[in-house]
Coordinates of C-alpha atoms and ligand atoms in Angstrom, one line a residue:
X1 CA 24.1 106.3 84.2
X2 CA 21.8 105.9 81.1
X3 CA 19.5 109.7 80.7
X4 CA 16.1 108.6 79.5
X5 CA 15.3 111.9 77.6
X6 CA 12.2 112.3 75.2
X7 CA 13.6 113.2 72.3
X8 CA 16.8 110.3 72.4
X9 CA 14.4 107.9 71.4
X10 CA 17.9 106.1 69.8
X11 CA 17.4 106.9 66.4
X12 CA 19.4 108.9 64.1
X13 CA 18.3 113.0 64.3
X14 CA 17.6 114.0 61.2
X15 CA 18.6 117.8 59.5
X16 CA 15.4 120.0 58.9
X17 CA 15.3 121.4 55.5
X18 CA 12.3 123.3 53.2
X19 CA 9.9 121.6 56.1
X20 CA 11.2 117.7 55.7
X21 CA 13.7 115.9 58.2
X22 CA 16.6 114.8 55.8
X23 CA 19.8 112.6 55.9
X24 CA 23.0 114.3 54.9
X25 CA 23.6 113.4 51.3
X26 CA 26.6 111.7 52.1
X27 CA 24.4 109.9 54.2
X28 CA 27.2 110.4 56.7
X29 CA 26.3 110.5 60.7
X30 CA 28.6 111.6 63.8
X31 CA 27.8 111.3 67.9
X32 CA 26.9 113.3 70.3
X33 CA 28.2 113.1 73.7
X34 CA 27.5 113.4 77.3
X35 CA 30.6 115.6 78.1
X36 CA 30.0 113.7 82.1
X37 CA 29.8 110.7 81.5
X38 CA 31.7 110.3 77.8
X39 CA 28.4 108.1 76.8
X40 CA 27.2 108.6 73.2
X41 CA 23.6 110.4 73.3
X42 CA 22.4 110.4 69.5
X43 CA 23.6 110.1 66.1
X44 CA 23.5 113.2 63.9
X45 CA 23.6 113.3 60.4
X46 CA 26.6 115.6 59.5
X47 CA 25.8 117.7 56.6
X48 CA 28.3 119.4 54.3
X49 CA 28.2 121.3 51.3
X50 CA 25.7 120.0 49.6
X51 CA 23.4 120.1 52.2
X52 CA 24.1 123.8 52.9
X53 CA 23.4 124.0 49.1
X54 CA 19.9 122.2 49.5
X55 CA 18.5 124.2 52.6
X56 CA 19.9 128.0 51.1
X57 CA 17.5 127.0 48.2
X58 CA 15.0 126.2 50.6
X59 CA 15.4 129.3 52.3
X60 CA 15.6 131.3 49.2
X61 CA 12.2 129.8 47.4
X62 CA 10.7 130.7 50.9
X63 CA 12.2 134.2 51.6
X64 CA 10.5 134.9 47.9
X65 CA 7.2 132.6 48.1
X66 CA 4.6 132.8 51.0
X67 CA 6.7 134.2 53.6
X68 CA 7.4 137.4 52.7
X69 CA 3.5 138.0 52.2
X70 CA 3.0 137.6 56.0
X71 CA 2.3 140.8 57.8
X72 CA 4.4 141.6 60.9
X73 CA 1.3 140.6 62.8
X74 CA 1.3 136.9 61.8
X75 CA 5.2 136.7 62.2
X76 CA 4.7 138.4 66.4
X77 CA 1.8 135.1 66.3
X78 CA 4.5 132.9 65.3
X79 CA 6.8 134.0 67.5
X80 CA 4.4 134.1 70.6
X81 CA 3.7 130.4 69.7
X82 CA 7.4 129.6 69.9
X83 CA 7.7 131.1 73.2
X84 CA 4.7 129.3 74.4
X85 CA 6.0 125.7 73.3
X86 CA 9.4 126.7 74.6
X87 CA 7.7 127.6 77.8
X88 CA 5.5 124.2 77.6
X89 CA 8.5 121.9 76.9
X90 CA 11.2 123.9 79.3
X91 CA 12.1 121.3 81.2
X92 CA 12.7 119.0 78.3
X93 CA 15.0 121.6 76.9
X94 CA 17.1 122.2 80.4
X95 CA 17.5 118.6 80.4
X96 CA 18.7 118.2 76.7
X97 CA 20.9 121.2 76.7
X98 CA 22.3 120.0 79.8
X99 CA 22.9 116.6 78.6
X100 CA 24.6 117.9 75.3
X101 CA 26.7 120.1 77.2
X102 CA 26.9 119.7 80.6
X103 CA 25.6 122.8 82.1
X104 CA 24.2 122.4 85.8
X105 CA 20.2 121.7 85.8
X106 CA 19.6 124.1 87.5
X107 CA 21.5 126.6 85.0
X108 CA 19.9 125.2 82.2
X109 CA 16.4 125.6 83.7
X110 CA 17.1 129.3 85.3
X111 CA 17.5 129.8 81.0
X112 CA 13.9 129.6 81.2
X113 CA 13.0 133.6 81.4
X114 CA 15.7 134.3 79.1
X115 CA 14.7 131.9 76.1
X116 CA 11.2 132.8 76.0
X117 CA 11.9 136.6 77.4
X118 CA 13.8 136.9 73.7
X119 CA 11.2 135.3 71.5
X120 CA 8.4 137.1 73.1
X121 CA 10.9 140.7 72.5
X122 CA 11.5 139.7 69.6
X123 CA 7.8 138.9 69.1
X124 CA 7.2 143.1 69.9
X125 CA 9.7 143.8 67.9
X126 CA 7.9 142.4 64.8
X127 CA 5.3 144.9 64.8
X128 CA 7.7 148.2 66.0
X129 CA 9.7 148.0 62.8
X130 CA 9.6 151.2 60.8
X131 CA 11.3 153.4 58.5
X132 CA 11.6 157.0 58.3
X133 CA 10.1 160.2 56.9
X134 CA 13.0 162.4 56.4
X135 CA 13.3 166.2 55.3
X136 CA 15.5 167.1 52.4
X137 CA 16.7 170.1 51.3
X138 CA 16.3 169.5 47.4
X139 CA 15.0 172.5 45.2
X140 CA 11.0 171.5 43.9
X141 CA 9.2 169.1 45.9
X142 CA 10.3 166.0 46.7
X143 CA 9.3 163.5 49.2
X144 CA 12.3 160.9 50.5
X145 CA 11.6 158.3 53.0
X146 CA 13.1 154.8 53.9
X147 CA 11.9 151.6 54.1
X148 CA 13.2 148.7 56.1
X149 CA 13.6 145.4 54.5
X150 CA 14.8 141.7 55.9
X151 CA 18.1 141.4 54.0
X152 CA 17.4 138.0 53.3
X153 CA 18.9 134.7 53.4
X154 CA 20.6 134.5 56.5
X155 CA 23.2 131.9 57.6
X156 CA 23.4 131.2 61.1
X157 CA 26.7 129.2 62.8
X158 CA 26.5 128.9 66.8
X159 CA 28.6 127.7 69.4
X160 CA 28.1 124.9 71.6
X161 CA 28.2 127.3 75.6
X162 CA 24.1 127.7 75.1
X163 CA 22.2 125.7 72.7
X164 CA 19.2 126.8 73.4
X165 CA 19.6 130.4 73.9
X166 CA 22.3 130.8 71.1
X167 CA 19.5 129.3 68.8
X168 CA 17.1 131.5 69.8
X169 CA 19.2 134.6 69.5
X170 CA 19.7 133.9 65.3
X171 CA 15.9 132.6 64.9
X172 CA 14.2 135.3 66.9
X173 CA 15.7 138.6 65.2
X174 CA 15.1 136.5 61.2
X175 CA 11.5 135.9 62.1
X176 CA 11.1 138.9 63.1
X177 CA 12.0 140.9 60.0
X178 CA 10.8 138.4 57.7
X179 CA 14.0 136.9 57.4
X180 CA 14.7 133.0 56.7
X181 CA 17.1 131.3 58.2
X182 CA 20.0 128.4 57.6
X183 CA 21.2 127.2 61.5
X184 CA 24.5 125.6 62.0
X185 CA 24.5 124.4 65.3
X186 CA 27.8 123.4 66.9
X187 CA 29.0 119.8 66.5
X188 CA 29.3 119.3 70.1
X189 CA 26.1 120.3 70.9
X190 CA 23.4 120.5 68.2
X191 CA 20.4 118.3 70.1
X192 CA 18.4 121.5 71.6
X193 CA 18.7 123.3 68.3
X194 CA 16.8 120.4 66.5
X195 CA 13.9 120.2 68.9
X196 CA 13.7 123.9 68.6
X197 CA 13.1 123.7 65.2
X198 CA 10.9 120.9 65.8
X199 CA 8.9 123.3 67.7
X200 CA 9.1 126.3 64.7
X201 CA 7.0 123.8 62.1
X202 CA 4.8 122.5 65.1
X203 CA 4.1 126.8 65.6
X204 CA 3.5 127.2 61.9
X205 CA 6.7 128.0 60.7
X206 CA 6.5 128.1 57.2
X207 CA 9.1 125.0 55.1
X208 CA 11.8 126.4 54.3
X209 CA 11.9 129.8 56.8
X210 CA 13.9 127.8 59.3
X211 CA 16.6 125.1 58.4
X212 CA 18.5 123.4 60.7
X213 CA 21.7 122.0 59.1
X214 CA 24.2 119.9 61.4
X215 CA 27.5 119.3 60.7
X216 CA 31.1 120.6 61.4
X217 CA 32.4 123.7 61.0
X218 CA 35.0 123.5 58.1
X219 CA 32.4 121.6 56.1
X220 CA 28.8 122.3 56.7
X221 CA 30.0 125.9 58.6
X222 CA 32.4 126.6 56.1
X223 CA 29.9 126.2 52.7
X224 CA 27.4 128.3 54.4
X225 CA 29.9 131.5 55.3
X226 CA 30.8 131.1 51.7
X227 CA 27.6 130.9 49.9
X228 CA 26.6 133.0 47.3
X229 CA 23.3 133.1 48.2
X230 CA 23.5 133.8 51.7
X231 CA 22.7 137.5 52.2
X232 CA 24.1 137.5 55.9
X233 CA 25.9 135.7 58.6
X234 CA 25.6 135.9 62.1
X235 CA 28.3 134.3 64.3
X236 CA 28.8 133.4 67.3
X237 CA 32.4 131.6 68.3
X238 CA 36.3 131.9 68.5
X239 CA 37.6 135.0 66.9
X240 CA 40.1 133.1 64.8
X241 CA 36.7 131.3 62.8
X242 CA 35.5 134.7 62.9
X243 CA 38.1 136.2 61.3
X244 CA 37.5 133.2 58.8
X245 CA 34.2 133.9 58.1
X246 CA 34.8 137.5 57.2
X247 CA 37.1 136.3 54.5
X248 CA 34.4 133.8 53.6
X249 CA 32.0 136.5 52.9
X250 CA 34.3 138.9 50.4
X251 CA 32.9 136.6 47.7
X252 CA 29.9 137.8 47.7
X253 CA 30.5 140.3 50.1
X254 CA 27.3 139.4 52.4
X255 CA 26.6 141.2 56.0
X256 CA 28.5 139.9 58.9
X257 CA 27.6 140.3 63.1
X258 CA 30.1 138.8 65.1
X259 CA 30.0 138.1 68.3
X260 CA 33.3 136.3 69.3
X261 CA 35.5 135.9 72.3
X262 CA 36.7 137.7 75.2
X263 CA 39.4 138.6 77.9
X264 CA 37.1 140.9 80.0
X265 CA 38.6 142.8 82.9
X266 CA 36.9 142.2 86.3
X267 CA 37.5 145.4 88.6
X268 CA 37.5 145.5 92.3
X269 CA 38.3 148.5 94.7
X270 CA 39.1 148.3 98.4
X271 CA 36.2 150.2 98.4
X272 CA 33.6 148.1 97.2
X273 CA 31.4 146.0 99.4
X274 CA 33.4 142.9 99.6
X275 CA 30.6 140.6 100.8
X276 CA 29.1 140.9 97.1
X277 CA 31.9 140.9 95.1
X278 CA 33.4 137.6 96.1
X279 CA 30.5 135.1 94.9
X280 CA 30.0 137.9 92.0
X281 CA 34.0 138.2 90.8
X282 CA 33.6 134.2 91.6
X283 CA 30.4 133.5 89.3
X284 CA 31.8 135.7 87.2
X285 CA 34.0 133.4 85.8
X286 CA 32.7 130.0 87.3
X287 CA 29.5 130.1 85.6
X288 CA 29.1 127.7 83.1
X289 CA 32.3 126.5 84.0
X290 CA 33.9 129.2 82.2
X291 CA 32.5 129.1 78.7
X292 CA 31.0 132.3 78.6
X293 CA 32.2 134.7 75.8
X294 CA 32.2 137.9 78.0
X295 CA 33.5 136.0 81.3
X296 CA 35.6 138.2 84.0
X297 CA 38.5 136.3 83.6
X298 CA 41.5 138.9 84.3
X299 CA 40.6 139.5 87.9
X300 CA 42.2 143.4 88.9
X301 CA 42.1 143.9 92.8
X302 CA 43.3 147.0 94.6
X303 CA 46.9 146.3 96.1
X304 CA 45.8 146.9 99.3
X305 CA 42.9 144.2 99.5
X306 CA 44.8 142.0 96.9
X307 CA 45.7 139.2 99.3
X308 CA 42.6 139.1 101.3
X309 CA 40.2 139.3 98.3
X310 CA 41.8 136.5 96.2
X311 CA 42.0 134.2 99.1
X312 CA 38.3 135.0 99.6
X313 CA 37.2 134.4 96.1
X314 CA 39.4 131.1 96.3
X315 CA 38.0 130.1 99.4
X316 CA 34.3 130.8 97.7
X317 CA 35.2 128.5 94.7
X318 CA 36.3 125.8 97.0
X319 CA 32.7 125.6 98.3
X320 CA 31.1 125.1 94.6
X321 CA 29.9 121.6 93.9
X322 CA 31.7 120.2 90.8
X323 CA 30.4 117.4 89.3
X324 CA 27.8 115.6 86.5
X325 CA 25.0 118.4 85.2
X326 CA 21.9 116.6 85.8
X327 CA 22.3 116.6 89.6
X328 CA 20.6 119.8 91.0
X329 CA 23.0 119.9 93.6
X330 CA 25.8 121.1 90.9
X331 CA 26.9 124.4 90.8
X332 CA 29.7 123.4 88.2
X333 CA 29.4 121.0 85.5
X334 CA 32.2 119.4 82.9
X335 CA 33.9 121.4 80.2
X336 CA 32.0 120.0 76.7
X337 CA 34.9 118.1 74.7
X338 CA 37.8 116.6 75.4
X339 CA 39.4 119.4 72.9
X340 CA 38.3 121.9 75.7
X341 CA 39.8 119.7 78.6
X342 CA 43.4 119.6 76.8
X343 CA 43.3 123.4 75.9
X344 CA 42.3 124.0 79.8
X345 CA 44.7 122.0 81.4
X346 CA 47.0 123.3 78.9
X347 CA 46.5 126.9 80.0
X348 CA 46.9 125.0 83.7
X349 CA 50.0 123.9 82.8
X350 CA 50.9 127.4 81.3
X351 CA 50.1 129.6 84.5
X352 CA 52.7 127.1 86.6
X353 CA 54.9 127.5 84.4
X354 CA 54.9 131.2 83.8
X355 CA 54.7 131.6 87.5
X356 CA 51.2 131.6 88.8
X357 CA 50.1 130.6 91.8
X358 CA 47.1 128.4 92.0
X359 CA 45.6 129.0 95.3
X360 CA 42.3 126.5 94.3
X361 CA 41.8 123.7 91.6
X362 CA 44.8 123.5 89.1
X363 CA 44.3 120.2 88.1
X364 CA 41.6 118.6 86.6
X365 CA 39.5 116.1 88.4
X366 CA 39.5 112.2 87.9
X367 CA 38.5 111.3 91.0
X368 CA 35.4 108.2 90.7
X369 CA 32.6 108.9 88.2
X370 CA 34.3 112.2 86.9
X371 CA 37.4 110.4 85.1
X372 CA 35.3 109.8 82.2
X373 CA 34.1 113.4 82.3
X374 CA 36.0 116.5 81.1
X375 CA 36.1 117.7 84.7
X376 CA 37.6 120.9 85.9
X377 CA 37.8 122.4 89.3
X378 CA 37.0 126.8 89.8
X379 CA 40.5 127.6 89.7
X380 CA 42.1 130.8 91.3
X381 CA 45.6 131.9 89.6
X382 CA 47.4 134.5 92.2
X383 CA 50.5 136.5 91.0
X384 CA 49.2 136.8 87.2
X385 CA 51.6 139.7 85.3
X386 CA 49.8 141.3 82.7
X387 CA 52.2 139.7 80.0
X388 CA 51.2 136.2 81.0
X389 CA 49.5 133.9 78.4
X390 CA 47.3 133.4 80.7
X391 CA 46.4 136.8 81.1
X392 CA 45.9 137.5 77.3
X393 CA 44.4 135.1 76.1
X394 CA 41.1 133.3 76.0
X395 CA 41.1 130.0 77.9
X396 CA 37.0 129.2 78.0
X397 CA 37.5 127.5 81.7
X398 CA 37.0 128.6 84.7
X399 CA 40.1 130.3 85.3
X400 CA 40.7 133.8 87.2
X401 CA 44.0 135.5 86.8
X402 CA 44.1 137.7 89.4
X403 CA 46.2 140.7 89.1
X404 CA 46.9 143.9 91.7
X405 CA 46.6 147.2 90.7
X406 CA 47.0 150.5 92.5
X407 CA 45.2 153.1 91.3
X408 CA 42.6 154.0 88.7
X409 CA 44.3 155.6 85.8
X410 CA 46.4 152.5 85.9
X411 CA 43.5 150.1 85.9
X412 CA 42.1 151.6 83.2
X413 CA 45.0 151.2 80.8
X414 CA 45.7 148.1 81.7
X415 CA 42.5 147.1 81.7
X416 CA 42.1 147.9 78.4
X417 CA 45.3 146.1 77.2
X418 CA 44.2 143.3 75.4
X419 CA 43.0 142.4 72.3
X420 CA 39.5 141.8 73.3
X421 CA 36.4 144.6 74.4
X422 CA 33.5 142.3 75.0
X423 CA 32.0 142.3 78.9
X424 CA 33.9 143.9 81.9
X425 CA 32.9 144.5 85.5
X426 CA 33.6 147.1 88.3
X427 CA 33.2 146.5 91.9
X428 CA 32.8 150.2 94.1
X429 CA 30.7 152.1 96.4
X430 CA 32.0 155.5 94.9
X431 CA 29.5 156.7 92.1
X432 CA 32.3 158.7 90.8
X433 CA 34.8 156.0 90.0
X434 CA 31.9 153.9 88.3
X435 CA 31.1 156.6 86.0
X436 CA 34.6 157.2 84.8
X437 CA 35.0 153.4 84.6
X438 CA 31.6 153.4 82.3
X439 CA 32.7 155.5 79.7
X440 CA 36.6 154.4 79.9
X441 CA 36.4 150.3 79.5
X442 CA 36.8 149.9 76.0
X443 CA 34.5 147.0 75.6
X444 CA 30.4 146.6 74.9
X445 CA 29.0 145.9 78.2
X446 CA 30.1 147.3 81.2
X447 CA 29.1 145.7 84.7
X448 CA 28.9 147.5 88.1
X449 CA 28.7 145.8 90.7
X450 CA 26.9 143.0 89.6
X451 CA 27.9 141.0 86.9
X452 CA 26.4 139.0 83.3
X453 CA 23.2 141.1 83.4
X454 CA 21.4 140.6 80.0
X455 CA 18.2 141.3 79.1
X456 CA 16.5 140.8 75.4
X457 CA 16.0 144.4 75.4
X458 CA 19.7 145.6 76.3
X459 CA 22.4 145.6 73.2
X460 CA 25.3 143.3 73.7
X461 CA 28.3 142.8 71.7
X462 CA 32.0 143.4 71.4
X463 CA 34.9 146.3 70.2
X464 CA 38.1 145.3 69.2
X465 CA 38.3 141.8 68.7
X466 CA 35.5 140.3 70.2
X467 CA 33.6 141.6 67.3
X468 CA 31.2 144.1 65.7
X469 CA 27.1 144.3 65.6
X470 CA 24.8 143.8 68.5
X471 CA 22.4 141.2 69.3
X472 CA 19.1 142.0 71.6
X473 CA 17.9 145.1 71.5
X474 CA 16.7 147.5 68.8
X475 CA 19.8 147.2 67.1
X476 CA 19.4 143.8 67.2
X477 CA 16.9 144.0 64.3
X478 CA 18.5 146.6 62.4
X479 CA 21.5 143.6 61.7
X480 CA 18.4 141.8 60.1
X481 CA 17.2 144.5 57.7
X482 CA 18.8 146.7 54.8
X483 CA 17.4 150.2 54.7
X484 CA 16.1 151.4 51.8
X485 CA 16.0 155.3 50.2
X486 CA 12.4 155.8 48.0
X487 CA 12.0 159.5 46.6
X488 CA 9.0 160.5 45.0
X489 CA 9.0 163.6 43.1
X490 CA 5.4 165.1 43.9
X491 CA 5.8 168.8 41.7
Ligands
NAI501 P1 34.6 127.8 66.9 O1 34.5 129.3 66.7 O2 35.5 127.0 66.1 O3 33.1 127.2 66.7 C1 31.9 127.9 66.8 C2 31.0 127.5 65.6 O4 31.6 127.8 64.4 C3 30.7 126.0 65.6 O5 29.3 125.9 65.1 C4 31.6 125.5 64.5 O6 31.2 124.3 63.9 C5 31.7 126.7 63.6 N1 32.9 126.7 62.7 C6 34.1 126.3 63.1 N2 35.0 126.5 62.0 C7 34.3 127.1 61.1 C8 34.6 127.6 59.8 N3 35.8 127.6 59.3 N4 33.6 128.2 59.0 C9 32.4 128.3 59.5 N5 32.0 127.9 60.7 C10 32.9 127.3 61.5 O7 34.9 127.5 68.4 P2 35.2 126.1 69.1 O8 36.2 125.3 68.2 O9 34.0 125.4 69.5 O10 36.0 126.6 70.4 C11 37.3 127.0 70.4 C12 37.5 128.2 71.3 O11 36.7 129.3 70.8 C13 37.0 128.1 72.7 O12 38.0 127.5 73.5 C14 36.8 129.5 73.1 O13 38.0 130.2 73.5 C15 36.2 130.1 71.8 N6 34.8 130.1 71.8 C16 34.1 131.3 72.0 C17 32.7 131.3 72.1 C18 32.0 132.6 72.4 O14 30.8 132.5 72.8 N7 32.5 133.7 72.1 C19 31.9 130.1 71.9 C20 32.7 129.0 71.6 C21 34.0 129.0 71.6
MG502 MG1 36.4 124.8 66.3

């Protein structure tokens, strides 16, 4: 079925850079694709080196020019304006991200609150920044106070699991603080980016403050984590690029935030109200088909529930509708490349083999329209040992291990044993248990009895592996700005 979309008018999308839509220099272009139907969406010049050398300019003759002469007032106004032709054009946006990715509609539109929620916190945010007055204990009199500054230019690489949102969470903190930004969308999804930054120049945007170069990651990504002149780099993606970009930026050694991947324990005790934590262990991994950086993939259940529970939660995921994004009747769309269908039904493979017992989905589905998709069913993994690949490592599907546990000392350690700390949830009625499970999860979001809460105001990010700074949030804005010591001797 051909999308008729706004803004695939059939011609080549261009790269935005100092203000002007550009070809690569290479003149090179790749496809997009619909990940459920396999059809070809758009054309997308892919920029590499050169490219990222052309908009870092851009962004550095604008962090130094007109931009950094606008008062935090006029940056909020910007912002606000984003968030009102976000909110004007949301269902455009839903539609494209959805097309680019394959996340259900109606996922896509609920994304609504959140998109413009962030730029309108961020928005607040640009006329709360301060430094600080601070006594010192020096002999004579001397004043010492700090001033906060945008660090400068900033290189932002994304991931493909939420377009929209993922572009919003780099733009919204650099505006802000007076930043400028260079955005690297992901290659297999970089359509809602570009109409967001169409958006930034039609809010007044000043050339050159946002760039938008497309392209893959070891060229385009690559030359921007290594620029010289990139002051910082916020990621967003697989630990193993993260690790990557860290030793991309010893060069010059520029600021890093990470936010990478996860293994995040899901927790539920036989005392927890059951009715609630089925869809929510469920949708805890099932949403977005499982591409979610902090999903509850290693499912612990209390022994003594363990059979009932997991044949519940597999029973809930039999009832989700799987099938092509755009129908508002989906509840679970296609996995986004091909590449993430083979490493799926890879780890599918895996579980059998390591002994697993799928008690839903398993296979991937081919069944009419969906064998040109990259289609794969909720599946429910029973009789998962802690040393299972498939209990360690990432698989970005949706795929529960579920694994019994007997008590809470136990579940804690073993909760914690993995290399990841990024999201983790508990399901209980006692207050006590969820208080010790708070402050004992090693990992930067802790749920209870609920599941994926974010708000633009609320910190999230990882420990361990799954990486270090926080995005939303006053600390948010602190990864954006260097502080600065002044003294002034006044005797
Ligand atoms: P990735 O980490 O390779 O890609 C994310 C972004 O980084 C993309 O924009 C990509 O072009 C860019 N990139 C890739 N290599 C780069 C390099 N050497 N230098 C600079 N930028 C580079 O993730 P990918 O390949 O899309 O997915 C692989 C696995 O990573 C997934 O199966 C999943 O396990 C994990 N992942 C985790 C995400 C998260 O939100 N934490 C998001 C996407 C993937
Ligand atoms: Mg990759």
């Amino acid at each position: 079925m051909t999308q008729v979309h706004p803004f695939l008018d059939g011609k080549a999308k261009r790269m935005l850079i100092g203000g002007k839509w550009l070809e690569a220099a290479s003149g090179k272009t790749f496809e997009t694709h619909n990940p459920a139907t396999g059809e070809v969406l758009a054309r997308v010049a892919e920029g590499d080196a050169e490219d990222i050398d052309r908009a870092v300019a851009a962004a550095r003759d604008a962090f130094n020019g007109p931009w950094s002469k606008f008062k935090p007032a006029q940056r909020q106004a910007i912002l606000l304006k984003v968030a009102d032709l976000v909110e004007r054009d949301i269902e455009e946006f839903a539609a494209l991200d959805t097309l680019d990715m394959g996340a259900p509609i109606t996922r896509t539109r609920a994304n609504r609150a959140r998109a413009i929620g962030m730029l309108r916190f961020y928005a607040g945010m640009a006329t709360a920044l301060h430094g600080e007055t601070i006594e010192n204990s020096l002999p004579g009199e001397m004043v010492s106070f700090t001033l906060k500054e945008p660090v400068g230019v900033v290189g932002a690489i994304i991931p493909w699991n939420g377009p929209l949102t993922a572009a919003i969470w780099k733009i919204g903190p650099a505006l802000a603080t007076g930043c400028t930004v260079v955005l690297k969308p992901a290659e297999e999804a970089p359509l809602t980016p570009l109409r967001l930054a169409e958006l930034c120049l039609e809010a007044g945007v000043p050339p050159g403050v946002v760039n938008v170069v497309t392209g893959f990651g070891e060229t385009a990504g690559a030359a921007l984590a290594g620029h010289p002149d990139v002051d910082k780099v916020a990621f967003t993606g697989s630990h193993l690029t993260g690790q990557s970009i860290i030793r991309a930026s010893a060069g010059n050694l520029k600021r890093v935030s990470l936010e990478l991947g996860g293994k995040s324990p899901d927790i539920v005790f036989a005392d927890a109200d059951l009715a609630q934590a089925v869809p929510g262990a469920g949708m805890a991994v099932f949403a977005n088909s499982g591409q979610i950086c902090s999903a509850g993939t290693r499912l612990f259940v209390e022994k003594k529930i363990y059979d009932e529970f997991v044949g519940r939660v597999a029973d809930f995921s039999k009832t989700l509708r799987v099938g092509d994004g755009i129908d508002p009747q989906t509840q679970v769309g296609p996995l986004v490349s091909q590449e993430q269908l083979t490493r799926v039904t890879n780890y599918l493979n895996i579980g059998r083999q390591e002994g697993a017992r799928p008690l839903a989905g398993g296979d991937r589905l081919t069944e009419g329209a969906m064998a040109k998709g990259f289609f794969v069913p909720p599946t429910v993994f029973a009789d998962v040992r802690d040393d299972m690949r498939i209990a360690q490592e990432e698989i970005f599907g949706p795929v529960i291990s579920a694994i019994p546990f007997t008590d809470i000392e136990e579940v804690i350690q073993r909760g914690n044993q993995t290399q990841f700390g990024l999201g983790s949830g508990v399901w209980t009625r006692d207050v006590g248990k969820a208080h010790r499970l708070a402050k004992a999860i090693r990992a930067g979001s802790v749920w209870i009895n609920c599941y994926q809460a974010m708000d633009p105001a609320v910190p999230f990010g990882g420990y361990k592996m799954s990486g270090y700074g926080r995005e939303s949030g006053v600390q948010h804005l602190e990864e954006y700005l260097n502080v600065k010591a002044v003294w002034i001797k006044t005797d």
